[in-house]
CSV table of C-alpha atoms in Angstrom, one decimal:
chain,number,residue,atom,x,y,z
A,1,MET,CA,-12.5,-5.5,17.7
A,2,ARG,CA,-12.7,-7.7,15.2
A,3,ILE,CA,-9.1,-7.5,12.9
A,4,LEU,CA,-9.2,-9.1,9.3
A,5,GLY,CA,-6.1,-10.2,7.7
A,6,ILE,CA,-6.1,-10.4,3.9
A,7,ASP,CA,-3.7,-11.1,1.5
A,8,PRO,CA,-4.0,-10.0,-1.8
A,9,GLY,CA,-3.9,-11.5,-4.9
A,10,LEU,CA,-5.9,-12.3,-7.7
A,11,GLY,CA,-5.9,-16.1,-7.7
A,12,ARG,CA,-5.1,-17.4,-4.0
A,13,CYS,CA,-6.4,-13.9,-2.2
A,14,GLY,CA,-5.8,-15.0,1.9
A,15,PHE,CA,-7.6,-13.3,4.7
A,16,GLY,CA,-7.1,-14.1,8.4
A,17,LEU,CA,-10.2,-13.2,11.0
A,18,ILE,CA,-9.0,-12.5,14.5
A,19,ASP,CA,-10.4,-11.4,18.2
A,20,ASP,CA,-8.1,-10.7,20.6
A,21,GLY,CA,-5.2,-12.6,19.8
A,22,LYS,CA,-7.1,-15.2,19.1
A,23,ALA,CA,-7.1,-17.0,15.3
A,24,LEU,CA,-11.2,-16.7,14.5
A,25,ASP,CA,-11.6,-17.8,11.0
A,26,PHE,CA,-8.9,-18.3,8.4
A,27,GLY,CA,-8.8,-19.4,4.9
A,28,VAL,CA,-8.0,-18.8,1.3
A,29,VAL,CA,-10.3,-16.9,-1.9
A,30,THR,CA,-9.4,-19.0,-5.3
A,31,THR,CA,-10.4,-17.9,-8.5
A,32,LYS,CA,-10.5,-19.5,-11.7
A,33,VAL,CA,-6.1,-19.5,-13.3
A,34,ASP,CA,-7.6,-19.5,-17.3
A,35,ALA,CA,-11.0,-17.4,-16.7
A,36,PRO,CA,-9.9,-14.0,-18.8
A,37,ILE,CA,-8.4,-11.4,-15.7
A,38,PRO,CA,-12.0,-8.8,-15.4
A,39,GLU,CA,-13.8,-12.1,-14.9
A,40,ARG,CA,-11.7,-13.1,-12.1
A,41,LEU,CA,-11.8,-9.7,-11.0
A,42,LEU,CA,-15.8,-10.3,-10.2
A,43,GLU,CA,-15.2,-13.7,-9.1
A,44,LEU,CA,-13.5,-12.7,-5.8
A,45,TYR,CA,-15.1,-9.2,-5.7
A,46,ASN,CA,-18.0,-12.1,-4.8
A,47,SER,CA,-15.8,-14.0,-2.8
A,48,LEU,CA,-15.0,-11.4,-0.4
A,49,VAL,CA,-18.0,-9.7,-0.3
A,50,GLU,CA,-19.0,-13.6,1.7
A,51,VAL,CA,-16.1,-13.1,3.4
A,52,PHE,CA,-16.5,-10.0,4.6
A,53,GLU,CA,-19.8,-10.8,5.3
A,54,GLN,CA,-19.7,-14.3,7.1
A,55,THR,CA,-16.4,-12.8,9.6
A,56,ARG,CA,-18.0,-8.6,10.0
A,57,PRO,CA,-14.7,-7.5,10.3
A,58,ASP,CA,-14.1,-3.8,12.4
A,59,VAL,CA,-10.7,-2.7,10.3
A,60,ILE,CA,-9.0,-4.0,7.8
A,61,SER,CA,-5.0,-5.6,7.4
A,62,VAL,CA,-3.5,-5.6,4.2
A,63,GLU,CA,0.9,-5.3,3.4
A,64,ARG,CA,1.5,-2.8,1.0
A,65,LEU,CA,2.2,-3.6,-2.1
A,66,PHE,CA,6.1,-3.1,-3.8
A,67,PHE,CA,7.1,-4.3,-7.1
A,68,ALA,CA,10.4,-5.6,-6.2
A,69,LYS,CA,10.5,-8.9,-7.9
A,70,ASN,CA,8.1,-9.2,-10.8
A,71,ILE,CA,6.1,-6.5,-12.3
A,72,THR,CA,4.3,-8.2,-14.3
A,73,THR,CA,2.0,-9.9,-11.8
A,74,GLY,CA,2.4,-6.9,-9.5
A,75,ILE,CA,0.3,-5.4,-11.6
A,76,VAL,CA,-2.3,-7.6,-11.4
A,77,VAL,CA,-1.7,-8.3,-7.4
A,78,ALA,CA,-2.6,-4.5,-7.3
A,79,GLU,CA,-6.2,-4.6,-9.1
A,80,ALA,CA,-7.2,-7.4,-7.2
A,81,ARG,CA,-5.3,-5.2,-4.1
A,82,GLY,CA,-8.3,-3.1,-5.9
A,83,VAL,CA,-11.2,-4.8,-5.4
A,84,VAL,CA,-9.8,-6.4,-1.3
A,85,LEU,CA,-10.4,-2.1,-0.8
A,86,LEU,CA,-13.3,-1.8,-2.8
A,87,VAL,CA,-15.4,-3.8,-0.5
A,88,ALA,CA,-13.4,-2.8,3.2
A,89,ALA,CA,-14.7,1.0,1.6
A,90,GLU,CA,-18.0,-0.1,0.5
A,91,ARG,CA,-19.0,-1.8,3.9
A,92,GLY,CA,-16.7,1.8,5.6
A,93,VAL,CA,-14.5,-0.9,7.6
A,94,PRO,CA,-11.4,0.9,8.0
A,95,VAL,CA,-8.6,-0.3,6.7
A,96,TYR,CA,-5.1,-0.5,7.9
A,97,GLU,CA,-1.6,-1.3,5.6
A,98,TYR,CA,1.7,-1.9,6.5
A,99,THR,CA,5.2,-2.0,5.2
A,100,PRO,CA,5.9,-6.1,5.0
A,101,ASN,CA,9.3,-5.2,7.1
A,102,GLU,CA,6.2,-3.7,9.5
A,103,ILE,CA,4.8,-7.3,9.6
A,104,LYS,CA,8.6,-9.1,10.3
A,105,MET,CA,9.0,-6.3,12.9
A,106,SER,CA,5.9,-6.9,15.2
A,107,LEU,CA,5.7,-10.4,15.0
A,108,THR,CA,9.4,-11.8,15.3
A,109,GLY,CA,11.3,-8.9,15.9
A,110,TYR,CA,13.6,-9.0,12.8
A,111,GLY,CA,12.6,-7.2,9.7
A,112,ALA,CA,14.2,-9.6,7.4
A,113,ALA,CA,12.6,-13.3,8.7
A,114,THR,CA,11.8,-15.5,7.1
A,115,LYS,CA,8.4,-17.1,6.0
A,116,THR,CA,8.7,-20.1,8.0
A,117,GLN,CA,10.0,-17.5,11.0
A,118,MET,CA,6.8,-15.7,10.1
A,119,GLN,CA,5.0,-18.9,9.9
A,120,GLU,CA,5.9,-20.0,13.3
A,121,MET,CA,5.2,-16.9,14.8
A,122,VAL,CA,1.8,-16.5,13.6
A,123,ARG,CA,1.4,-19.7,15.2
A,124,GLU,CA,2.5,-19.1,18.2
A,125,HIS,CA,1.4,-15.7,18.7
A,126,LEU,CA,-1.9,-17.3,18.3
A,127,GLY,CA,-1.7,-19.9,20.1
A,128,LEU,CA,-1.8,-22.8,17.4
A,129,ILE,CA,-1.3,-26.5,17.8
A,130,GLU,CA,-0.1,-26.1,13.7
A,131,LYS,CA,0.9,-23.5,11.6
A,132,PRO,CA,-1.8,-22.2,10.4
A,133,LYS,CA,-2.1,-23.1,5.4
A,134,PRO,CA,-2.5,-22.3,3.3
A,135,ASP,CA,0.6,-19.7,2.7
A,136,ASP,CA,-1.8,-16.2,2.0
A,137,ALA,CA,-3.5,-18.0,5.3
A,138,ALA,CA,-0.2,-17.6,7.3
A,139,ASP,CA,0.0,-13.9,5.7
A,140,ALA,CA,-3.4,-12.3,6.0
A,141,LEU,CA,-3.0,-13.2,9.4
A,142,ALA,CA,0.2,-12.8,9.8
A,143,ALA,CA,-1.0,-8.7,8.5
A,144,ALA,CA,-3.9,-8.6,11.2
A,145,ILE,CA,-1.8,-9.7,13.8
A,146,THR,CA,0.3,-6.6,13.3
A,147,CYS,CA,-2.5,-4.4,13.1
A,148,GLN,CA,-3.3,-5.5,16.5
A,149,PHE,CA,-0.3,-4.7,18.1
A,150,LEU,CA,0.2,-1.3,16.2
A,151,TYR,CA,-3.1,-0.4,16.9
A,152,ARG,CA,-3.0,-1.4,20.1
A,153,ALA,CA,0.5,0.6,20.4
A,154,GLY,CA,-1.7,3.6,19.6
A,155,PRO,CA,-0.7,7.1,18.3
A,156,THR,CA,2.2,7.5,20.8
A,157,GLY,CA,3.5,5.0,18.7
A,158,GLU,CA,6.3,4.6,21.6
A,159,GLN,CA,6.7,0.7,21.9
A,160,TYR,CA,7.3,0.0,17.5
A,161,GLU,CA,8.6,3.6,15.7
A,162,PHE,CA,6.6,2.3,12.2
A,163,SER,CA,3.4,5.6,12.8
A,164,ASN,CA,5.6,8.1,10.1
A,165,SER,CA,4.9,4.8,7.8
A,166,ARG,CA,1.7,4.0,9.0
A,167,ARG,CA,-1.0,4.9,6.8
A,168,LYS,CA,-4.8,4.8,8.0
A,169,SER,CA,-6.8,4.6,5.0
A,170,GLY,CA,-10.9,4.0,6.0
A,171,LYS,CA,-13.1,5.3,7.8
A,172,ILE,CA,-15.8,6.2,4.9
B,1,MET,CA,-20.7,-1.3,-32.1
B,2,ARG,CA,-20.3,1.4,-29.4
B,3,ILE,CA,-16.9,1.2,-28.4
B,4,LEU,CA,-15.9,3.0,-24.6
B,5,GLY,CA,-12.3,3.6,-24.0
B,6,ILE,CA,-11.4,4.3,-21.0
B,7,ASP,CA,-8.0,5.9,-19.8
B,8,PRO,CA,-7.7,4.4,-15.7
B,9,GLY,CA,-6.7,6.8,-13.3
B,10,LEU,CA,-7.5,7.3,-9.4
B,11,GLY,CA,-7.5,11.0,-9.8
B,12,ARG,CA,-8.5,11.2,-13.0
B,13,CYS,CA,-9.6,8.7,-15.1
B,14,GLY,CA,-10.8,10.2,-18.9
B,15,PHE,CA,-13.2,8.3,-20.9
B,16,GLY,CA,-14.9,8.1,-24.9
B,17,LEU,CA,-17.6,6.9,-26.4
B,18,ILE,CA,-17.7,6.6,-30.5
B,19,ASP,CA,-19.5,4.6,-32.6
B,20,ASP,CA,-19.0,3.5,-36.5
B,21,GLY,CA,-15.7,6.2,-36.5
B,22,LYS,CA,-17.4,9.1,-34.2
B,23,ALA,CA,-17.4,10.6,-30.6
B,24,LEU,CA,-20.4,10.3,-29.2
B,25,ASP,CA,-19.2,11.6,-25.6
B,26,PHE,CA,-16.0,11.5,-23.9
B,27,GLY,CA,-15.1,13.1,-20.6
B,28,VAL,CA,-13.2,12.5,-17.3
B,29,VAL,CA,-14.0,11.1,-14.1
B,30,THR,CA,-12.6,12.3,-10.8
B,31,THR,CA,-11.7,11.9,-6.7
B,32,LYS,CA,-11.1,13.2,-4.1
B,33,VAL,CA,-7.4,14.3,-4.0
B,34,ASP,CA,-7.0,14.3,-0.1
B,35,ALA,CA,-9.7,11.0,0.3
B,36,PRO,CA,-8.5,7.9,1.7
B,37,ILE,CA,-7.7,5.7,-1.6
B,38,PRO,CA,-10.8,3.1,-0.5
B,39,GLU,CA,-12.9,5.9,-0.5
B,40,ARG,CA,-11.1,7.6,-3.8
B,41,LEU,CA,-11.8,3.5,-5.5
B,42,LEU,CA,-15.3,3.2,-4.7
B,43,GLU,CA,-15.6,7.0,-5.6
B,44,LEU,CA,-14.0,5.8,-8.3
B,45,TYR,CA,-16.8,2.6,-8.8
B,46,ASN,CA,-19.9,4.6,-8.7
B,47,SER,CA,-19.2,6.7,-11.3
B,48,LEU,CA,-17.9,4.3,-13.6
B,49,VAL,CA,-21.5,2.8,-13.2
B,50,GLU,CA,-23.3,5.8,-13.9
B,51,VAL,CA,-20.8,5.9,-17.3
B,52,PHE,CA,-21.6,2.4,-17.8
B,53,GLU,CA,-25.1,3.4,-17.6
B,54,GLN,CA,-25.4,7.0,-19.5
B,55,THR,CA,-22.9,5.2,-22.6
B,56,ARG,CA,-23.8,1.6,-23.1
B,57,PRO,CA,-21.2,0.4,-24.5
B,58,ASP,CA,-20.9,-3.4,-26.7
B,59,VAL,CA,-16.7,-3.2,-25.7
B,60,ILE,CA,-14.2,-1.4,-23.3
B,61,SER,CA,-11.1,-0.9,-24.5
B,62,VAL,CA,-8.5,0.1,-22.4
B,63,GLU,CA,-4.1,0.7,-22.4
B,64,ARG,CA,-2.4,-2.3,-21.0
B,65,LEU,CA,-0.9,-1.1,-18.4
B,66,PHE,CA,3.5,-0.6,-18.2
B,67,PHE,CA,5.3,0.5,-14.6
B,68,ALA,CA,8.2,2.4,-16.8
B,69,LYS,CA,8.3,5.8,-14.7
B,70,ASN,CA,6.7,5.4,-11.3
B,71,ILE,CA,6.5,2.1,-8.9
B,72,THR,CA,4.4,3.9,-6.8
B,73,THR,CA,1.8,6.2,-9.1
B,74,GLY,CA,1.3,2.5,-10.6
B,75,ILE,CA,0.5,0.5,-8.4
B,76,VAL,CA,-2.5,3.4,-7.4
B,77,VAL,CA,-3.4,3.4,-11.1
B,78,ALA,CA,-3.5,-0.6,-11.2
B,79,GLU,CA,-5.9,-0.7,-8.6
B,80,ALA,CA,-7.5,1.5,-10.5
B,81,ARG,CA,-7.9,-0.1,-13.6
B,82,GLY,CA,-9.1,-2.9,-11.7
B,83,VAL,CA,-12.6,-0.9,-10.7
B,84,VAL,CA,-12.4,-0.6,-14.2
B,85,LEU,CA,-12.5,-4.2,-15.5
B,86,LEU,CA,-14.9,-5.5,-12.1
B,87,VAL,CA,-17.2,-3.1,-13.7
B,88,ALA,CA,-17.6,-4.1,-17.2
B,89,ALA,CA,-17.2,-8.2,-15.8
B,90,GLU,CA,-20.5,-7.1,-13.1
B,91,ARG,CA,-22.4,-6.1,-16.7
B,92,GLY,CA,-21.0,-8.5,-19.2
B,93,VAL,CA,-19.5,-6.0,-21.9
B,94,PRO,CA,-15.9,-7.8,-23.0
B,95,VAL,CA,-13.0,-5.9,-22.7
B,96,TYR,CA,-10.0,-5.0,-25.0
B,97,GLU,CA,-6.7,-4.0,-24.2
B,98,TYR,CA,-3.5,-2.3,-26.4
B,99,THR,CA,-0.3,-1.4,-26.1
B,100,PRO,CA,1.2,1.5,-26.7
B,101,ASN,CA,2.4,1.3,-29.2
B,102,GLU,CA,-0.6,-0.4,-30.8
B,103,ILE,CA,-2.4,2.9,-30.0
B,104,LYS,CA,0.6,4.3,-31.8
B,105,MET,CA,1.1,2.8,-34.6
B,106,SER,CA,-3.6,2.6,-34.8
B,107,LEU,CA,-4.0,6.4,-34.7
B,108,THR,CA,-0.5,7.6,-36.5
B,109,GLY,CA,1.4,4.5,-37.9
B,110,TYR,CA,4.7,5.9,-36.1
B,111,GLY,CA,4.9,4.4,-32.3
B,112,ALA,CA,6.3,6.6,-31.0
B,113,ALA,CA,3.5,9.8,-32.2
B,114,THR,CA,3.8,12.2,-29.5
B,115,LYS,CA,1.2,13.2,-27.4
B,116,THR,CA,0.8,16.1,-29.1
B,117,GLN,CA,0.6,14.5,-32.5
B,118,MET,CA,-2.1,11.8,-31.0
B,119,GLN,CA,-4.8,14.4,-29.7
B,120,GLU,CA,-4.0,15.8,-33.2
B,121,MET,CA,-5.3,11.8,-34.9
B,122,VAL,CA,-8.2,11.8,-32.8
B,123,ARG,CA,-9.6,14.7,-33.5
B,124,GLU,CA,-9.3,14.4,-37.6
B,125,HIS,CA,-10.6,10.3,-36.9
B,126,LEU,CA,-13.4,11.9,-34.9
B,127,GLY,CA,-14.0,14.1,-36.9
B,128,LEU,CA,-13.8,17.4,-34.4
B,129,ILE,CA,-13.3,21.0,-34.8
B,130,GLU,CA,-11.0,20.8,-32.0
B,131,LYS,CA,-8.7,18.3,-30.0
B,132,PRO,CA,-10.6,16.7,-27.4
B,133,LYS,CA,-9.6,18.1,-23.7
B,134,PRO,CA,-9.1,17.2,-21.5
B,135,ASP,CA,-5.6,14.8,-22.3
B,136,ASP,CA,-7.7,11.7,-19.6
B,137,ALA,CA,-10.3,12.1,-22.9
B,138,ALA,CA,-8.2,11.8,-25.4
B,139,ASP,CA,-6.9,9.2,-24.4
B,140,ALA,CA,-9.8,6.7,-23.7
B,141,LEU,CA,-10.6,7.7,-27.0
B,142,ALA,CA,-7.8,6.7,-29.1
B,143,ALA,CA,-7.7,3.9,-27.1
B,144,ALA,CA,-11.0,3.0,-28.2
B,145,ILE,CA,-10.3,4.1,-32.2
B,146,THR,CA,-7.8,1.3,-31.6
B,147,CYS,CA,-9.9,-0.6,-30.5
B,148,GLN,CA,-12.6,-0.1,-33.7
B,149,PHE,CA,-9.8,0.0,-36.2
B,150,LEU,CA,-8.2,-4.0,-34.8
B,151,TYR,CA,-11.1,-5.1,-34.1
B,152,ARG,CA,-12.4,-4.2,-37.9
B,153,ALA,CA,-8.9,-6.0,-38.8
B,154,GLY,CA,-10.4,-9.1,-37.1
B,155,PRO,CA,-9.1,-12.6,-36.4
B,156,THR,CA,-6.5,-13.0,-39.7
B,157,GLY,CA,-5.0,-9.1,-38.0
B,158,GLU,CA,-3.7,-8.5,-41.9
B,159,GLN,CA,-3.7,-5.3,-41.8
B,160,TYR,CA,-2.1,-4.8,-37.8
B,161,GLU,CA,-0.2,-6.7,-37.0
B,162,PHE,CA,-0.9,-7.0,-33.4
B,163,SER,CA,-2.9,-9.8,-33.3
B,164,ASN,CA,-1.0,-11.6,-30.7
B,165,SER,CA,-0.9,-9.0,-28.4
B,166,ARG,CA,-4.5,-8.5,-28.2
B,167,ARG,CA,-5.5,-10.0,-24.7
B,168,LYS,CA,-9.6,-10.7,-25.3
B,169,SER,CA,-10.1,-10.4,-21.7
B,170,GLY,CA,-14.0,-11.0,-22.2
B,171,LYS,CA,-16.5,-12.4,-22.3
B,172,ILE,CA,-18.4,-13.2,-19.0
């Protein structure tokens, strides 16, 4: 199953494609910082359409959003997230969402894992020589790996006790 | 100038077209409450494309988002808002944004106006016999009226002291 992890953002949106535990592609799409937000959302939309066409995912995996740190940034991230979900829906690609805690637990078994620990585990899970760069791509790969783990655990969810908070928001 | 006010929302998204102080069209587009969010965003997108095609606006006017009341709802509204801005950007339609306070001040001269007072002033400004229904359409018309007032005030902004907080986020 080709899983495309996405780390939504307007300035930088990370993506990472995995299949059977291997990283096939990862990177970041960016938008012009000084352009108006609607124009940047369109730029993001067009870039994501390209990413979907190049990676042809069976499902996408996206971190669920919480606005703990910065509400203003959070609004823009949510607007970008709306565009990500739209692109998936237009293509009939199911969307899986996981909380930051689920992603950390899946990768490290530890809900308060640091960014460095997470990146190291992404590297290890995918058998890479170096940590994937940049951070947004590593975050996207972490979401994809989580989807692979929890998807396999299936509806019984015995291996991971996350099934209640997991939301399947596809398939069109 | 044909101004399309939009009150973004996923379940109910209000719109209202005005031109030269007259309401030409208003209403609400809705999405299926029990459908997955990506599917609803796509439904919203398709409906908005239709609204833009039918109303052919020169600019759109949208209330700026603040997450005071409910963060979870706020995330979904911001996702829907991302789709609204995308549809405008795809068509090269400039987007004007106003704070809730600017909209209340413009219509009533009073920043803490109630919903009922606002709807009454929307009715009066547009010369309607009855208050426009539903609420989401009235809110959209209020945003459109604000845009007409503040746009006319121009860059000097003498009539309304809002020019600093007004953000022009078009034109592609």
